[in-house]
Amino acid sequence: MSAAAQDLQLTVGSMTHTGGRENNEDSILVETLPPITPGSGPGYLLAVADGMGGYEGGEIASKLAIDLVRDLFARDQPADIALALKQAYRRANDAIYSQGAGTADAPPMGTTLVTAVVRGKYVTIANVGDSRAYLMRANQLTQVTQDHSLVAEQVQQGQISEDQARKSRQRNVLTQALGTKETLDKRMPSIYELALLPEDRLLLCTDGFFDVLTHDDYLQLMSGDDPSEAAAQLTSLAVKRRTTDNVSAIVLAVGASLTTVQRQQISAELAEQRGNAMGAMLIPALVLIVVIIAIVAGIYFYM
Ligand code: CA
């Protein structure tokens, strides 16, 4: 099989919506990256950030984080993506913190940031905060990233259940964010690596969905071939169910494998042939019926 035939077919769709708020403090990023080898498909740089802070601080913080990630990958194509992402997150933290420190009377500003760098089938994800990356594979949804939140820590330590975490009043309390402290915790960002398979879906999203959508909703709305439609349907369902927060989603869809496409084509051709064969059999059958009617009519007429 040639290198081109092995390439996954990737498409991306995205949507951000004010949801249940007046302003949108979320920012999103969808950029194509140059092909790794000439002739192969493009890569993607995807990110969602959920800002917080008064006096438009949230909007400024999430936009700053997104701009820094974009600029870093626009300048060069780093060989070590995880290292480049760590540097970008550190720079974003410093930029947001110093901007926030300049407005001493305003509440502190900060942002979450989840980023996915897709090169061919390989994905590197970096995360700080409680925006999430999900992988949908074989009709199963897996949360790739771990939230940096108080309730996520409590669940991990066995103090509360997942269900209690979802209902907790403290569910929005973050343990890590960009821009809220002078230096970013040296364990941050959390890095995850995965390899995509045909028909996978990768979702990056902010927490405005968590209270109003179930795992089945994500699976159902992302199973189609059009990621733009999936992102639009996810946000519109969250709005319909009266989310009180902003909602942002980026969906990456991996096309079916070549063998699956070939199998579908063969089944379609076979179905068509069967249809033609039925048609071919129908004509002699109709002729036979007409002849029988004619004979019966003839016998009746001459009797
Ligand atoms: Ca939010």
XYZ file of C-alpha atoms and ligand atoms in Angstrom:
304
model
C 0.000 0.000 0.000
C 1.379 3.423 -0.919
C 1.986 6.127 1.705
C -0.899 8.194 0.301
C -3.321 5.275 0.599
C -2.411 4.874 4.278
C -3.201 8.536 5.067
C -6.241 9.102 7.192
C -8.902 11.411 5.783
C -9.325 14.139 8.409
C -12.006 16.826 8.505
C -12.712 19.397 11.215
C -15.766 21.390 12.233
C -16.231 23.863 15.074
C -18.766 26.086 16.795
C -18.716 28.530 19.684
C -21.838 30.085 21.211
C -22.610 32.502 24.042
C -25.077 29.874 25.353
C -26.632 31.070 28.595
C -24.487 34.217 28.956
C -24.300 37.701 27.478
C -20.603 37.528 26.534
C -18.569 34.690 25.106
C -15.476 34.122 27.248
C -14.512 31.016 25.244
C -11.992 31.208 22.387
C -11.311 28.513 19.814
C -8.559 27.788 17.291
C -8.685 25.674 14.125
C -5.573 25.921 11.940
C -4.207 23.561 9.306
C -0.546 22.629 9.579
C 1.616 21.890 6.525
C 1.835 18.197 5.486
C 4.609 16.249 7.247
C 5.775 14.790 3.921
C 5.038 16.245 0.451
C 1.797 14.780 -0.884
C 0.415 13.674 2.491
C -2.655 15.336 4.015
C -2.498 18.439 6.242
C -2.169 18.343 9.992
C -4.260 20.381 12.418
C -3.707 22.660 15.373
C -6.891 22.733 17.473
C -7.569 24.433 20.790
C -10.384 25.611 23.052
C -9.927 28.010 25.968
C -12.490 29.006 28.593
C -11.629 32.357 30.159
C -12.584 33.696 33.559
C -12.337 37.077 35.286
C -14.403 40.259 35.457
C -14.255 43.380 33.257
C -13.882 41.277 30.089
C -10.850 39.578 31.688
C -12.101 36.134 30.688
C -12.354 37.084 27.023
C -8.888 38.658 27.073
C -7.300 35.680 28.845
C -8.736 32.977 26.563
C -7.876 34.979 23.429
C -4.299 35.592 24.650
C -3.776 31.854 25.225
C -5.141 30.948 21.776
C -3.071 33.664 20.029
C 0.152 32.475 21.685
C -0.386 28.860 20.619
C -1.211 29.973 17.063
C 1.861 32.216 16.820
C 4.210 29.531 18.066
C 3.132 26.992 15.426
C 2.938 29.650 12.673
C 6.631 30.443 13.141
C 8.031 26.941 12.856
C 7.069 23.279 12.877
C 8.655 21.906 16.044
C 10.051 18.362 15.987
C 9.179 17.836 19.658
C 5.517 18.821 19.830
C 5.046 18.079 23.541
C 8.010 20.323 24.396
C 6.715 23.102 22.116
C 3.288 22.897 23.765
C 4.829 23.094 27.236
C 6.701 26.250 26.167
C 3.544 27.768 24.663
C 1.570 27.124 27.866
C 4.292 28.703 30.007
C 4.398 31.777 27.761
C 0.611 32.045 27.809
C 0.608 31.858 31.623
C 3.177 34.654 31.874
C 1.404 36.886 29.329
C -2.006 36.519 30.983
C -0.605 36.951 34.498
C 1.286 40.148 33.618
C -1.737 41.582 31.797
C -3.938 40.782 34.817
C -1.429 42.249 37.252
C -1.659 45.570 35.351
C -5.319 45.905 36.308
C -5.029 45.545 40.071
C -8.637 46.580 40.823
C -10.096 43.916 38.488
C -10.742 40.340 39.664
C -7.857 38.032 38.637
C -8.161 36.661 35.114
C -7.204 33.267 33.830
C -8.164 30.592 31.355
C -8.335 26.874 30.721
C -6.649 25.609 27.549
C -6.859 22.255 25.833
C -4.824 21.901 22.634
C -4.534 19.040 20.129
C -1.755 18.890 17.523
C -2.660 16.352 14.837
C 0.125 15.112 12.538
C -1.063 12.241 10.348
C -2.532 9.687 12.716
C -0.613 10.980 15.758
C -2.246 13.404 18.194
C -0.521 15.245 21.035
C -2.885 16.857 23.538
C -1.953 19.394 26.214
C -4.341 20.430 28.972
C -4.661 22.861 31.846
C -8.039 23.328 33.565
C -11.380 21.620 32.976
C -12.007 21.953 29.256
C -11.859 18.445 27.836
C -10.726 16.188 25.007
C -12.928 13.161 24.291
C -12.241 10.280 21.910
C -15.149 8.464 20.286
C -14.093 5.039 18.971
C -16.268 2.034 18.058
C -19.302 3.871 19.490
C -17.633 4.342 22.897
C -16.805 7.731 24.410
C -13.612 8.113 26.467
C -12.534 11.266 28.292
C -8.872 11.641 27.299
C -7.949 14.549 29.567
C -8.204 14.647 33.331
C -9.835 17.818 34.725
C -7.719 20.015 36.984
C -10.596 20.708 39.316
C -11.345 20.220 42.999
C -14.119 17.689 42.333
C -11.953 15.679 39.881
C -9.307 15.370 42.623
C -11.960 14.325 45.139
C -13.259 11.657 42.721
C -9.709 10.410 42.130
C -9.126 10.109 45.884
C -12.409 8.223 46.299
C -13.978 10.951 48.479
C -16.990 11.515 46.194
C -18.600 9.705 43.232
C -18.710 10.963 39.619
C -22.389 11.706 40.096
C -21.744 13.722 43.271
C -19.016 15.627 41.409
C -21.460 16.597 38.657
C -23.915 17.980 41.218
C -21.353 19.592 43.549
C -21.516 23.345 44.132
C -17.723 23.361 43.935
C -17.609 21.766 40.479
C -16.295 24.987 38.879
C -13.341 25.349 41.267
C -10.122 24.803 39.285
C -6.867 23.550 40.800
C -4.845 24.628 37.742
C -5.378 27.447 35.218
C -3.304 29.705 32.962
C -2.597 33.230 34.232
C -3.837 32.970 37.807
C -0.363 32.479 39.318
C 2.936 34.123 38.499
C 4.486 30.833 37.386
C 2.719 27.819 35.993
C 2.991 24.643 38.101
C 5.963 22.708 36.712
C 3.810 19.568 36.261
C 1.636 21.535 33.824
C 0.383 21.141 31.144
C -0.727 17.509 31.301
C 0.284 15.802 28.043
C -1.561 12.913 26.365
C -0.621 11.092 23.167
C -2.797 8.882 21.001
C -2.952 7.367 17.515
C -6.113 7.828 15.453
C -7.958 4.987 13.720
C -10.437 5.180 10.822
C -13.883 6.429 11.871
C -12.605 7.942 15.167
C -13.975 11.293 16.384
C -11.967 13.642 18.570
C -13.854 16.346 20.482
C -12.406 19.368 22.265
C -14.980 21.251 24.331
C -15.547 23.691 27.169
C -17.476 22.861 30.347
C -20.750 24.493 29.231
C -21.820 21.070 27.882
C -21.142 18.987 30.986
C -24.337 19.697 32.913
C -26.725 19.383 29.987
C -25.413 16.642 27.620
C -25.067 12.902 28.278
C -22.471 10.540 26.795
C -25.211 9.167 24.528
C -25.859 12.688 23.179
C -22.194 13.064 22.183
C -22.133 9.605 20.563
C -25.330 10.183 18.637
C -24.467 13.681 17.396
C -20.867 12.854 16.412
C -21.562 9.610 14.545
C -22.286 11.356 11.216
C -19.659 12.137 8.579
C -19.881 15.951 8.821
C -17.936 17.389 11.809
C -19.277 20.925 11.194
C -22.806 19.634 11.566
C -21.783 17.664 14.687
C -20.271 20.779 16.351
C -23.363 22.843 15.450
C -25.754 20.178 16.764
C -23.821 19.774 20.038
C -23.951 23.517 20.752
C -27.582 23.916 19.691
C -28.659 20.993 21.906
C -26.777 22.521 24.879
C -28.531 25.870 24.222
C -31.897 24.117 23.856
C -31.355 22.419 27.222
C -30.647 25.842 28.727
C -26.948 25.673 29.541
C -26.056 28.578 31.831
C -22.552 28.858 30.313
C -20.775 29.501 27.001
C -20.365 26.403 24.817
C -17.542 25.667 22.346
C -16.800 22.457 20.454
C -14.242 21.360 17.873
C -14.876 17.987 16.220
C -12.211 16.145 14.205
C -13.616 13.314 12.086
C -11.496 10.512 10.646
C -12.883 9.040 7.412
C -13.691 5.361 6.952
C -10.762 3.107 5.975
C -10.120 2.277 2.327
C -11.299 -1.309 2.875
C -14.540 -0.097 4.505
C -15.149 2.305 1.600
C -14.441 -0.499 -0.904
C -16.749 -2.859 1.018
C -19.530 -0.233 0.961
C -19.010 0.310 -2.783
C -19.166 -3.450 -3.477
C -22.389 -3.809 -1.398
C -23.919 -0.847 -3.257
C -22.975 -2.388 -6.636
C -24.348 -5.793 -5.614
C -27.617 -4.172 -4.473
C -27.852 -2.378 -7.816
C -27.190 -5.613 -9.724
C -29.862 -7.383 -7.682
C -32.241 -4.535 -8.526
C -31.428 -4.879 -12.243
C -31.839 -8.663 -12.085
C -35.264 -8.187 -10.459
C -36.167 -5.745 -13.244
C -34.989 -8.195 -15.902
C -37.138 -10.966 -14.380
C -40.177 -8.689 -14.072
C -40.597 -8.100 -17.835
C -41.010 -11.825 -18.887
C -43.334 -12.284 -15.898
C -45.532 -9.371 -17.063
C -45.540 -10.704 -20.670
C -46.594 -14.129 -19.344
C -49.478 -12.613 -17.334
C -50.685 -10.659 -20.402
C -50.572 -13.834 -22.543
C -52.517 -15.824 -19.904
C -55.144 -13.055 -19.659
C -55.403 -13.019 -23.493
C -55.863 -16.821 -23.648
C -58.452 -16.801 -20.839
C -60.269 -13.884 -22.478
C -60.120 -15.703 -25.861
C -61.552 -18.948 -24.411
C -64.289 -16.970 -22.626
C -65.141 -15.061 -25.839
C -65.431 -18.160 -28.059
C -67.422 -20.209 -25.508
Ca -17.206 27.778 30.951
